[in-house]
Amino acid sequence: MINKQLLTLAAGAAALAFSATGAAAQDSSCGSVSMAEFDWPSGELMANVDKIILEEGYGCDVQLVTGGTTTIFASMNEKGEPEVAGELWINAVRDLLEKGIEEGELKIVNEGPITDLGEGWWVTPKFAEEHPELDTVEKILEHPELFPYQEDESKGAFIGCPAGWGCQLVNANLYRAFDMEEKGWELVDPGSAAGLDGSMSKAAERGEPWFGYYWSPTAMIGKYEMVLLPFEAEFAGDENWNGCIALAEQDCEDPKKTAWTKSEVRTVVTDEFAEKSGPAQDYLSKRVFPGEVMNQMLVYMQDEQAGGEDAAFYFLEKHKDLWSEWVTEDVAKKVEEKL
């Protein structure tokens, strides 16, 4: 009788211990998660860093979903898949995102996962060093002679975007807003992404002046350490930007001088993920890639022809001092063991 009672008590204790262990394991795991792997290098890198840390550190099972901003967000907004968008550039989806947040379907968990990002007009570091007095867009615009256009050296060359890119419209309307033609500038269509990159790399490597459009984070900005010029003009408002500057020329009769609109990137999750993820959401809210580090990583990816996963392992090995601040010591140890 005593033995049976002891066995019963022991079995009950074991079951209780197993139940508690199982519950703890369940609480520490965020389960299956679908995550956007945006189809540009920084998006690939960030998604794979998140995947490794979430899987090894938090017990998640992460499936990556590849796509661009609008397609990924449409699926996330309408179907709840993917559940996490780590590097969502929100300017193109702002209204729908705000509606999704108001309805409780979506949640912003990180207001700035990358620092020092944005679009605008750039010069080479050599030019900036040689002409420290020309430190704004407006000051540069008074000196087209410093950027001679190859086909007509009486004009200055401003390198815009290839035809078909959204930024082509923006640059064309800013060209008009700042009276650049009257000032002696030629708006140059580089023809393609390769043409745009080639014009920058050729000038930077030869020590020649270059003035034109680009964006960050990118390998080109990181590799050549290009200098972004501020505008003296204030941002003239969304109505001017969205209702004129960003439209075709025939739909923008009177473009106003304006600084470039602020580029905003967020980490967005579905409400379902927010409810189940626990500590994994804390990680997403804390991880911030400094712009300089991101640009260095993009240079690495370009030079080594590295994909997102290989680059993520390289990042985790090289920048432990950075990512270990995003997680607890216990999680950092688990990730290190994987490396």
mmCIF file of C-alpha atoms in Angstrom:
data_model
loop_
_atom_site.group_PDB
_atom_site.id
_atom_site.type_symbol
_atom_site.label_atom_id
_atom_site.label_comp_id
_atom_site.label_asym_id
_atom_site.label_seq_id
_atom_site.Cartn_x
_atom_site.Cartn_y
_atom_site.Cartn_z
ATOM 1 C CA MET A 1 0.000 0.000 0.000
ATOM 2 C CA ILE A 2 2.793 2.367 1.007
ATOM 3 C CA ASN A 3 4.732 1.455 -2.133
ATOM 4 C CA LYS A 4 1.693 2.089 -4.293
ATOM 5 C CA GLN A 5 1.152 5.451 -2.618
ATOM 6 C CA LEU A 6 4.801 6.356 -3.110
ATOM 7 C CA LEU A 7 4.623 5.299 -6.733
ATOM 8 C CA THR A 8 1.449 7.320 -7.213
ATOM 9 C CA LEU A 9 2.993 10.378 -5.585
ATOM 10 C CA ALA A 10 6.175 9.964 -7.603
ATOM 11 C CA ALA A 11 4.234 9.603 -10.821
ATOM 12 C CA GLY A 12 2.170 12.675 -9.956
ATOM 13 C CA ALA A 13 5.278 14.684 -9.178
ATOM 14 C CA ALA A 14 6.896 13.582 -12.409
ATOM 15 C CA ALA A 15 3.801 14.494 -14.385
ATOM 16 C CA LEU A 16 3.663 17.861 -12.671
ATOM 17 C CA ALA A 17 7.340 18.481 -13.382
ATOM 18 C CA PHE A 18 6.905 17.447 -17.004
ATOM 19 C CA SER A 19 3.852 19.686 -17.311
ATOM 20 C CA ALA A 20 5.700 22.645 -15.801
ATOM 21 C CA THR A 21 8.721 22.043 -18.030
ATOM 22 C CA GLY A 22 6.504 21.771 -21.086
ATOM 23 C CA ALA A 23 4.662 24.948 -20.191
ATOM 24 C CA ALA A 24 7.914 26.792 -19.658
ATOM 25 C CA ALA A 25 9.223 25.537 -22.969
ATOM 26 C CA GLN A 26 6.037 26.622 -24.654
ATOM 27 C CA ASP A 27 6.190 30.061 -23.022
ATOM 28 C CA SER A 28 9.797 30.549 -24.150
ATOM 29 C CA SER A 29 9.049 29.696 -27.771
ATOM 30 C CA CYS A 30 7.280 31.947 -30.236
ATOM 31 C CA GLY A 31 6.347 29.009 -32.471
ATOM 32 C CA SER A 32 6.100 29.219 -36.253
ATOM 33 C CA VAL A 33 6.659 32.678 -37.726
ATOM 34 C CA SER A 34 6.500 33.942 -41.308
ATOM 35 C CA MET A 35 8.829 36.858 -41.984
ATOM 36 C CA ALA A 36 9.361 39.112 -44.990
ATOM 37 C CA GLU A 37 12.680 38.850 -46.794
ATOM 38 C CA PHE A 38 12.544 42.005 -48.884
ATOM 39 C CA ASP A 39 14.171 41.667 -52.280
ATOM 40 C CA TRP A 40 17.037 44.114 -51.813
ATOM 41 C CA PRO A 41 20.356 43.496 -50.016
ATOM 42 C CA SER A 42 19.639 45.231 -46.704
ATOM 43 C CA GLY A 43 16.241 43.525 -46.585
ATOM 44 C CA GLU A 44 17.859 40.131 -47.184
ATOM 45 C CA LEU A 45 20.491 40.763 -44.528
ATOM 46 C CA MET A 46 18.084 41.964 -41.856
ATOM 47 C CA ALA A 47 15.642 39.111 -42.427
ATOM 48 C CA ASN A 48 18.350 36.488 -42.104
ATOM 49 C CA VAL A 49 19.874 38.071 -38.988
ATOM 50 C CA ASP A 50 16.396 38.072 -37.454
ATOM 51 C CA LYS A 51 15.820 34.470 -38.532
ATOM 52 C CA ILE A 52 19.004 33.187 -36.911
ATOM 53 C CA ILE A 53 18.481 35.090 -33.658
ATOM 54 C CA LEU A 54 14.786 34.227 -33.409
ATOM 55 C CA GLU A 55 15.363 30.553 -34.132
ATOM 56 C CA GLU A 56 18.488 29.972 -32.070
ATOM 57 C CA GLY A 57 17.746 32.410 -29.271
ATOM 58 C CA TYR A 58 13.986 32.275 -28.914
ATOM 59 C CA GLY A 59 12.960 28.885 -30.282
ATOM 60 C CA CYS A 60 10.984 30.271 -33.221
ATOM 61 C CA ASP A 61 10.552 28.386 -36.490
ATOM 62 C CA VAL A 62 10.970 31.113 -39.113
ATOM 63 C CA GLN A 63 9.843 30.870 -42.727
ATOM 64 C CA LEU A 64 11.030 33.664 -45.028
ATOM 65 C CA VAL A 65 8.682 35.158 -47.618
ATOM 66 C CA THR A 66 10.444 37.003 -50.449
ATOM 67 C CA GLY A 67 8.977 40.040 -52.187
ATOM 68 C CA GLY A 68 8.876 43.814 -52.626
ATOM 69 C CA THR A 69 7.297 46.467 -50.441
ATOM 70 C CA THR A 70 3.850 46.674 -51.998
ATOM 71 C CA THR A 71 3.327 42.945 -52.567
ATOM 72 C CA ILE A 72 4.581 41.962 -49.118
ATOM 73 C CA PHE A 73 2.514 44.607 -47.382
ATOM 74 C CA ALA A 74 -0.643 43.787 -49.355
ATOM 75 C CA SER A 75 -0.388 40.148 -48.260
ATOM 76 C CA MET A 76 0.410 41.118 -44.677
ATOM 77 C CA ASN A 77 -2.464 43.576 -44.515
ATOM 78 C CA GLU A 78 -5.075 41.370 -46.186
ATOM 79 C CA LYS A 79 -4.052 37.850 -45.133
ATOM 80 C CA GLY A 80 -1.842 38.314 -42.059
ATOM 81 C CA GLU A 81 1.084 36.712 -43.909
ATOM 82 C CA PRO A 82 3.930 37.337 -43.443
ATOM 83 C CA GLU A 83 3.619 38.166 -39.759
ATOM 84 C CA VAL A 84 6.789 40.274 -39.542
ATOM 85 C CA ALA A 85 8.132 42.940 -41.913
ATOM 86 C CA GLY A 86 11.499 43.974 -40.557
ATOM 87 C CA GLU A 87 12.432 46.745 -43.029
ATOM 88 C CA LEU A 88 9.159 48.195 -44.252
ATOM 89 C CA TRP A 89 9.636 51.500 -46.109
ATOM 90 C CA ILE A 90 6.299 53.030 -45.257
ATOM 91 C CA ASN A 91 6.050 56.033 -47.588
ATOM 92 C CA ALA A 92 4.491 53.870 -50.291
ATOM 93 C CA VAL A 93 1.957 52.210 -47.950
ATOM 94 C CA ARG A 94 1.414 54.851 -45.277
ATOM 95 C CA ASP A 95 -2.368 55.220 -45.543
ATOM 96 C CA LEU A 96 -3.039 51.480 -45.506
ATOM 97 C CA LEU A 97 -0.599 50.958 -42.646
ATOM 98 C CA GLU A 98 -2.267 53.629 -40.544
ATOM 99 C CA LYS A 99 -5.650 52.048 -41.233
ATOM 100 C CA GLY A 100 -4.333 48.590 -40.269
ATOM 101 C CA ILE A 101 -2.988 49.994 -36.996
ATOM 102 C CA GLU A 102 -6.269 51.773 -36.225
ATOM 103 C CA GLU A 103 -8.190 48.538 -36.810
ATOM 104 C CA GLY A 104 -5.852 46.612 -34.511
ATOM 105 C CA GLU A 105 -4.556 44.284 -37.218
ATOM 106 C CA LEU A 106 -1.002 45.632 -37.412
ATOM 107 C CA LYS A 107 1.489 47.011 -34.913
ATOM 108 C CA ILE A 108 4.705 49.010 -35.250
ATOM 109 C CA VAL A 109 7.281 47.532 -32.872
ATOM 110 C CA ASN A 110 10.333 49.488 -34.033
ATOM 111 C CA GLU A 111 10.243 53.103 -35.266
ATOM 112 C CA GLY A 112 13.758 53.021 -36.744
ATOM 113 C CA PRO A 113 15.473 49.673 -37.397
ATOM 114 C CA ILE A 114 18.138 51.416 -39.542
ATOM 115 C CA THR A 115 19.672 54.818 -38.835
ATOM 116 C CA ASP A 116 20.995 57.445 -41.260
ATOM 117 C CA LEU A 117 18.878 56.304 -44.185
ATOM 118 C CA GLY A 118 17.176 58.216 -46.907
ATOM 119 C CA GLU A 119 17.154 59.594 -50.421
ATOM 120 C CA GLY A 120 18.577 62.790 -51.769
ATOM 121 C CA TRP A 121 21.387 64.476 -53.670
ATOM 122 C CA TRP A 122 24.998 63.483 -53.093
ATOM 123 C CA VAL A 123 28.558 64.505 -53.939
ATOM 124 C CA THR A 124 31.854 62.638 -53.661
ATOM 125 C CA PRO A 125 33.863 62.969 -50.443
ATOM 126 C CA LYS A 126 36.746 64.492 -52.408
ATOM 127 C CA PHE A 127 34.521 67.269 -53.722
ATOM 128 C CA ALA A 128 33.112 67.919 -50.234
ATOM 129 C CA GLU A 129 36.634 68.119 -48.823
ATOM 130 C CA GLU A 130 37.869 70.457 -51.565
ATOM 131 C CA HIS A 131 34.797 72.717 -51.391
ATOM 132 C CA PRO A 132 33.706 72.857 -47.735
ATOM 133 C CA GLU A 133 31.920 76.137 -48.439
ATOM 134 C CA LEU A 134 29.499 74.383 -50.841
ATOM 135 C CA ASP A 135 27.758 72.347 -48.160
ATOM 136 C CA THR A 136 24.100 72.592 -49.215
ATOM 137 C CA VAL A 137 22.123 71.812 -52.348
ATOM 138 C CA GLU A 138 21.368 75.475 -52.977
ATOM 139 C CA LYS A 139 25.037 76.471 -52.784
ATOM 140 C CA ILE A 140 25.988 73.715 -55.228
ATOM 141 C CA LEU A 141 23.287 74.864 -57.639
ATOM 142 C CA GLU A 142 25.042 78.210 -58.044
ATOM 143 C CA HIS A 143 28.117 76.463 -59.479
ATOM 144 C CA PRO A 144 27.215 74.235 -62.442
ATOM 145 C CA GLU A 145 30.699 74.902 -63.878
ATOM 146 C CA LEU A 146 32.173 72.578 -61.226
ATOM 147 C CA PHE A 147 30.304 69.571 -62.689
ATOM 148 C CA PRO A 148 30.842 69.866 -66.459
ATOM 149 C CA TYR A 149 28.449 67.856 -68.621
ATOM 150 C CA GLN A 150 30.447 65.678 -71.053
ATOM 151 C CA GLU A 151 28.206 66.416 -74.033
ATOM 152 C CA ASP A 152 28.117 70.169 -73.403
ATOM 153 C CA GLU A 153 30.710 71.473 -70.966
ATOM 154 C CA SER A 154 29.008 74.844 -70.821
ATOM 155 C CA LYS A 155 26.406 73.116 -68.617
ATOM 156 C CA GLY A 156 26.596 71.338 -65.299
ATOM 157 C CA ALA A 157 25.567 67.666 -65.100
ATOM 158 C CA PHE A 158 23.038 66.564 -62.505
ATOM 159 C CA ILE A 159 22.633 62.760 -62.597
ATOM 160 C CA GLY A 160 18.998 61.821 -62.096
ATOM 161 C CA CYS A 161 17.155 58.502 -62.091
ATOM 162 C CA PRO A 162 16.608 56.107 -64.994
ATOM 163 C CA ALA A 163 13.301 56.383 -66.838
ATOM 164 C CA GLY A 164 10.566 54.364 -65.169
ATOM 165 C CA TRP A 165 11.784 54.859 -61.610
ATOM 166 C CA GLY A 166 9.553 56.833 -59.251
ATOM 167 C CA CYS A 167 12.470 59.062 -58.322
ATOM 168 C CA GLN A 168 12.770 60.147 -61.961
ATOM 169 C CA LEU A 169 9.558 62.168 -61.574
ATOM 170 C CA VAL A 170 10.721 63.620 -58.267
ATOM 171 C CA ASN A 171 14.086 64.728 -59.634
ATOM 172 C CA ALA A 172 12.510 66.206 -62.777
ATOM 173 C CA ASN A 173 10.076 68.294 -60.737
ATOM 174 C CA LEU A 174 12.742 69.423 -58.255
ATOM 175 C CA TYR A 175 14.871 70.370 -61.291
ATOM 176 C CA ARG A 176 12.047 72.709 -62.300
ATOM 177 C CA ALA A 177 11.300 73.917 -58.758
ATOM 178 C CA PHE A 178 14.892 75.050 -58.235
ATOM 179 C CA ASP A 179 15.152 76.628 -61.723
ATOM 180 C CA MET A 180 18.117 74.410 -62.510
ATOM 181 C CA GLU A 181 17.843 74.784 -66.276
ATOM 182 C CA GLU A 182 18.050 78.568 -65.961
ATOM 183 C CA LYS A 183 21.052 78.161 -63.659
ATOM 184 C CA GLY A 184 22.898 76.158 -66.324
ATOM 185 C CA TRP A 185 22.211 72.543 -65.365
ATOM 186 C CA GLU A 186 21.405 69.511 -67.520
ATOM 187 C CA LEU A 187 19.260 66.772 -65.987
ATOM 188 C CA VAL A 188 21.012 63.591 -67.124
ATOM 189 C CA ASP A 189 19.160 60.279 -67.467
ATOM 190 C CA PRO A 190 21.737 57.547 -66.684
ATOM 191 C CA GLY A 191 19.666 55.014 -68.652
ATOM 192 C CA SER A 192 19.658 52.190 -66.108
ATOM 193 C CA ALA A 193 20.632 51.212 -62.587
ATOM 194 C CA ALA A 194 23.991 50.084 -63.945
ATOM 195 C CA GLY A 195 24.404 53.438 -65.680
ATOM 196 C CA LEU A 196 23.655 55.320 -62.470
ATOM 197 C CA ASP A 197 26.102 53.209 -60.462
ATOM 198 C CA GLY A 198 28.697 53.394 -63.204
ATOM 199 C CA SER A 199 28.616 57.184 -63.371
ATOM 200 C CA MET A 200 29.157 57.424 -59.619
ATOM 201 C CA SER A 201 31.907 54.795 -59.399
ATOM 202 C CA LYS A 202 33.765 56.227 -62.402
ATOM 203 C CA ALA A 203 33.802 59.724 -60.911
ATOM 204 C CA ALA A 204 34.690 58.583 -57.396
ATOM 205 C CA GLU A 205 37.526 56.325 -58.553
ATOM 206 C CA ARG A 206 38.978 58.977 -60.872
ATOM 207 C CA GLY A 207 38.664 61.777 -58.355
ATOM 208 C CA GLU A 208 36.225 63.661 -60.588
ATOM 209 C CA PRO A 209 33.216 65.660 -59.333
ATOM 210 C CA TRP A 210 29.809 63.987 -59.307
ATOM 211 C CA PHE A 211 26.448 65.430 -58.283
ATOM 212 C CA GLY A 212 23.266 63.412 -58.420
ATOM 213 C CA TYR A 213 20.557 61.304 -56.861
ATOM 214 C CA TYR A 214 21.060 58.181 -54.754
ATOM 215 C CA TRP A 215 19.800 56.579 -51.574
ATOM 216 C CA SER A 216 21.083 54.870 -48.432
ATOM 217 C CA PRO A 217 21.661 52.246 -47.142
ATOM 218 C CA THR A 218 23.363 50.944 -50.276
ATOM 219 C CA ALA A 219 26.702 49.420 -51.183
ATOM 220 C CA MET A 220 27.500 52.364 -53.449
ATOM 221 C CA ILE A 221 27.150 54.947 -50.677
ATOM 222 C CA GLY A 222 29.130 52.743 -48.285
ATOM 223 C CA LYS A 223 31.880 51.917 -50.753
ATOM 224 C CA TYR A 224 32.537 55.459 -51.940
ATOM 225 C CA GLU A 225 31.581 57.224 -48.689
ATOM 226 C CA MET A 226 29.386 59.648 -50.581
ATOM 227 C CA VAL A 227 28.226 62.828 -48.855
ATOM 228 C CA LEU A 228 24.507 63.650 -48.631
ATOM 229 C CA LEU A 229 23.780 67.361 -49.077
ATOM 230 C CA PRO A 230 21.140 69.046 -46.930
ATOM 231 C CA PHE A 231 18.616 71.415 -48.485
ATOM 232 C CA GLU A 232 18.348 74.961 -47.187
ATOM 233 C CA ALA A 233 14.680 74.910 -48.163
ATOM 234 C CA GLU A 234 12.306 73.453 -45.605
ATOM 235 C CA PHE A 235 10.080 70.530 -46.493
ATOM 236 C CA ALA A 236 7.150 72.236 -48.221
ATOM 237 C CA GLY A 237 4.523 69.766 -47.069
ATOM 238 C CA ASP A 238 2.846 66.557 -48.163
ATOM 239 C CA GLU A 239 0.431 68.337 -50.494
ATOM 240 C CA ASN A 240 3.301 69.756 -52.544
ATOM 241 C CA TRP A 241 5.257 66.490 -52.447
ATOM 242 C CA ASN A 242 2.556 63.885 -52.966
ATOM 243 C CA GLY A 243 0.250 66.132 -54.989
ATOM 244 C CA CYS A 244 2.903 67.544 -57.317
ATOM 245 C CA ILE A 245 6.581 66.634 -56.858
ATOM 246 C CA ALA A 246 5.968 62.879 -56.973
ATOM 247 C CA LEU A 247 3.700 63.088 -60.034
ATOM 248 C CA ALA A 248 4.340 63.300 -63.760
ATOM 249 C CA GLU A 249 5.309 66.752 -65.003
ATOM 250 C CA GLN A 250 1.937 67.379 -66.655
ATOM 251 C CA ASP A 251 0.271 66.778 -63.281
ATOM 252 C CA CYS A 252 2.618 69.134 -61.426
ATOM 253 C CA GLU A 253 2.175 72.601 -62.886
ATOM 254 C CA ASP A 254 3.754 74.586 -60.067
ATOM 255 C CA PRO A 255 6.324 72.596 -58.037
ATOM 256 C CA LYS A 256 7.494 74.405 -54.892
ATOM 257 C CA LYS A 257 11.075 74.351 -53.636
ATOM 258 C CA THR A 258 11.340 71.731 -50.931
ATOM 259 C CA ALA A 259 13.708 69.506 -49.022
ATOM 260 C CA TRP A 260 13.449 65.802 -49.792
ATOM 261 C CA THR A 261 10.626 64.064 -47.983
ATOM 262 C CA LYS A 262 11.769 62.079 -44.961
ATOM 263 C CA SER A 263 12.280 58.386 -45.644
ATOM 264 C CA GLU A 264 10.761 56.263 -42.898
ATOM 265 C CA VAL A 265 11.365 52.600 -42.193
ATOM 266 C CA ARG A 266 9.497 50.603 -39.564
ATOM 267 C CA THR A 267 9.402 47.070 -38.240
ATOM 268 C CA VAL A 268 5.769 46.032 -38.433
ATOM 269 C CA VAL A 269 4.126 42.872 -37.085
ATOM 270 C CA THR A 270 0.634 41.440 -37.169
ATOM 271 C CA ASP A 271 -1.479 41.565 -34.031
ATOM 272 C CA GLU A 272 -1.429 37.757 -33.920
ATOM 273 C CA PHE A 273 2.368 37.712 -33.794
ATOM 274 C CA ALA A 274 2.398 40.426 -31.127
ATOM 275 C CA GLU A 275 0.135 38.309 -28.913
ATOM 276 C CA LYS A 276 2.122 35.080 -29.194
ATOM 277 C CA SER A 277 5.730 36.197 -29.559
ATOM 278 C CA GLY A 278 6.595 37.425 -26.071
ATOM 279 C CA PRO A 279 10.348 38.104 -25.699
ATOM 280 C CA ALA A 280 10.877 37.747 -29.455
ATOM 281 C CA GLN A 281 8.951 40.991 -29.926
ATOM 282 C CA ASP A 282 11.218 42.684 -27.376
ATOM 283 C CA TYR A 283 14.183 41.723 -29.552
ATOM 284 C CA LEU A 284 12.592 43.218 -32.680
ATOM 285 C CA SER A 285 11.878 46.446 -30.813
ATOM 286 C CA LYS A 286 15.508 46.806 -29.683
ATOM 287 C CA ARG A 287 17.504 45.843 -32.760
ATOM 288 C CA VAL A 288 18.796 48.874 -34.656
ATOM 289 C CA PHE A 289 21.384 48.668 -37.444
ATOM 290 C CA PRO A 290 23.549 51.817 -37.541
ATOM 291 C CA GLY A 291 23.615 53.204 -41.076
ATOM 292 C CA GLU A 292 27.400 53.042 -41.284
ATOM 293 C CA VAL A 293 27.447 49.368 -40.290
ATOM 294 C CA MET A 294 24.651 48.542 -42.720
ATOM 295 C CA ASN A 295 26.465 50.236 -45.587
ATOM 296 C CA GLN A 296 29.648 48.327 -44.725
ATOM 297 C CA MET A 297 27.680 45.088 -44.784
ATOM 298 C CA LEU A 298 26.215 45.935 -48.179
ATOM 299 C CA VAL A 299 29.706 46.568 -49.533
ATOM 300 C CA TYR A 300 30.699 43.145 -48.177
ATOM 301 C CA MET A 301 27.697 41.515 -49.843
ATOM 302 C CA GLN A 302 28.527 43.145 -53.162
ATOM 303 C CA ASP A 303 32.254 42.423 -53.077
ATOM 304 C CA GLU A 304 31.857 38.823 -51.895
ATOM 305 C CA GLN A 305 28.669 38.089 -53.854
ATOM 306 C CA ALA A 306 27.192 37.010 -50.526
ATOM 307 C CA GLY A 307 23.526 36.194 -50.096
ATOM 308 C CA GLY A 308 21.439 37.136 -47.087
ATOM 309 C CA GLU A 309 22.197 34.047 -44.999
ATOM 310 C CA ASP A 310 25.975 34.137 -45.500
ATOM 311 C CA ALA A 311 26.011 37.869 -44.816
ATOM 312 C CA ALA A 312 23.955 37.373 -41.660
ATOM 313 C CA PHE A 313 26.475 34.897 -40.229
ATOM 314 C CA TYR A 314 29.303 37.274 -41.139
ATOM 315 C CA PHE A 315 27.470 40.135 -39.393
ATOM 316 C CA LEU A 316 26.855 38.081 -36.255
ATOM 317 C CA GLU A 317 30.500 37.051 -36.074
ATOM 318 C CA LYS A 318 31.894 40.523 -36.787
ATOM 319 C CA HIS A 319 29.477 42.673 -34.785
ATOM 320 C CA LYS A 320 28.763 40.767 -31.583
ATOM 321 C CA ASP A 321 29.293 43.971 -29.604
ATOM 322 C CA LEU A 322 26.291 45.432 -31.463
ATOM 323 C CA TRP A 323 23.740 42.625 -31.630
ATOM 324 C CA SER A 324 24.441 41.306 -28.126
ATOM 325 C CA GLU A 325 22.974 44.572 -26.837
ATOM 326 C CA TRP A 326 19.662 43.650 -28.469
ATOM 327 C CA VAL A 327 19.206 40.404 -26.499
ATOM 328 C CA THR A 328 19.700 38.901 -23.044
ATOM 329 C CA GLU A 329 22.960 37.163 -22.093
ATOM 330 C CA ASP A 330 21.208 33.801 -22.279
ATOM 331 C CA VAL A 331 19.977 34.430 -25.822
ATOM 332 C CA ALA A 332 23.379 35.774 -26.910
ATOM 333 C CA LYS A 333 25.005 32.572 -25.634
ATOM 334 C CA LYS A 334 22.592 30.376 -27.605
ATOM 335 C CA VAL A 335 23.257 32.349 -30.788
ATOM 336 C CA GLU A 336 27.023 32.174 -30.229
ATOM 337 C CA GLU A 337 26.830 28.416 -29.895
ATOM 338 C CA LYS A 338 25.215 28.280 -33.340
ATOM 339 C CA LEU A 339 28.029 30.396 -34.797
#
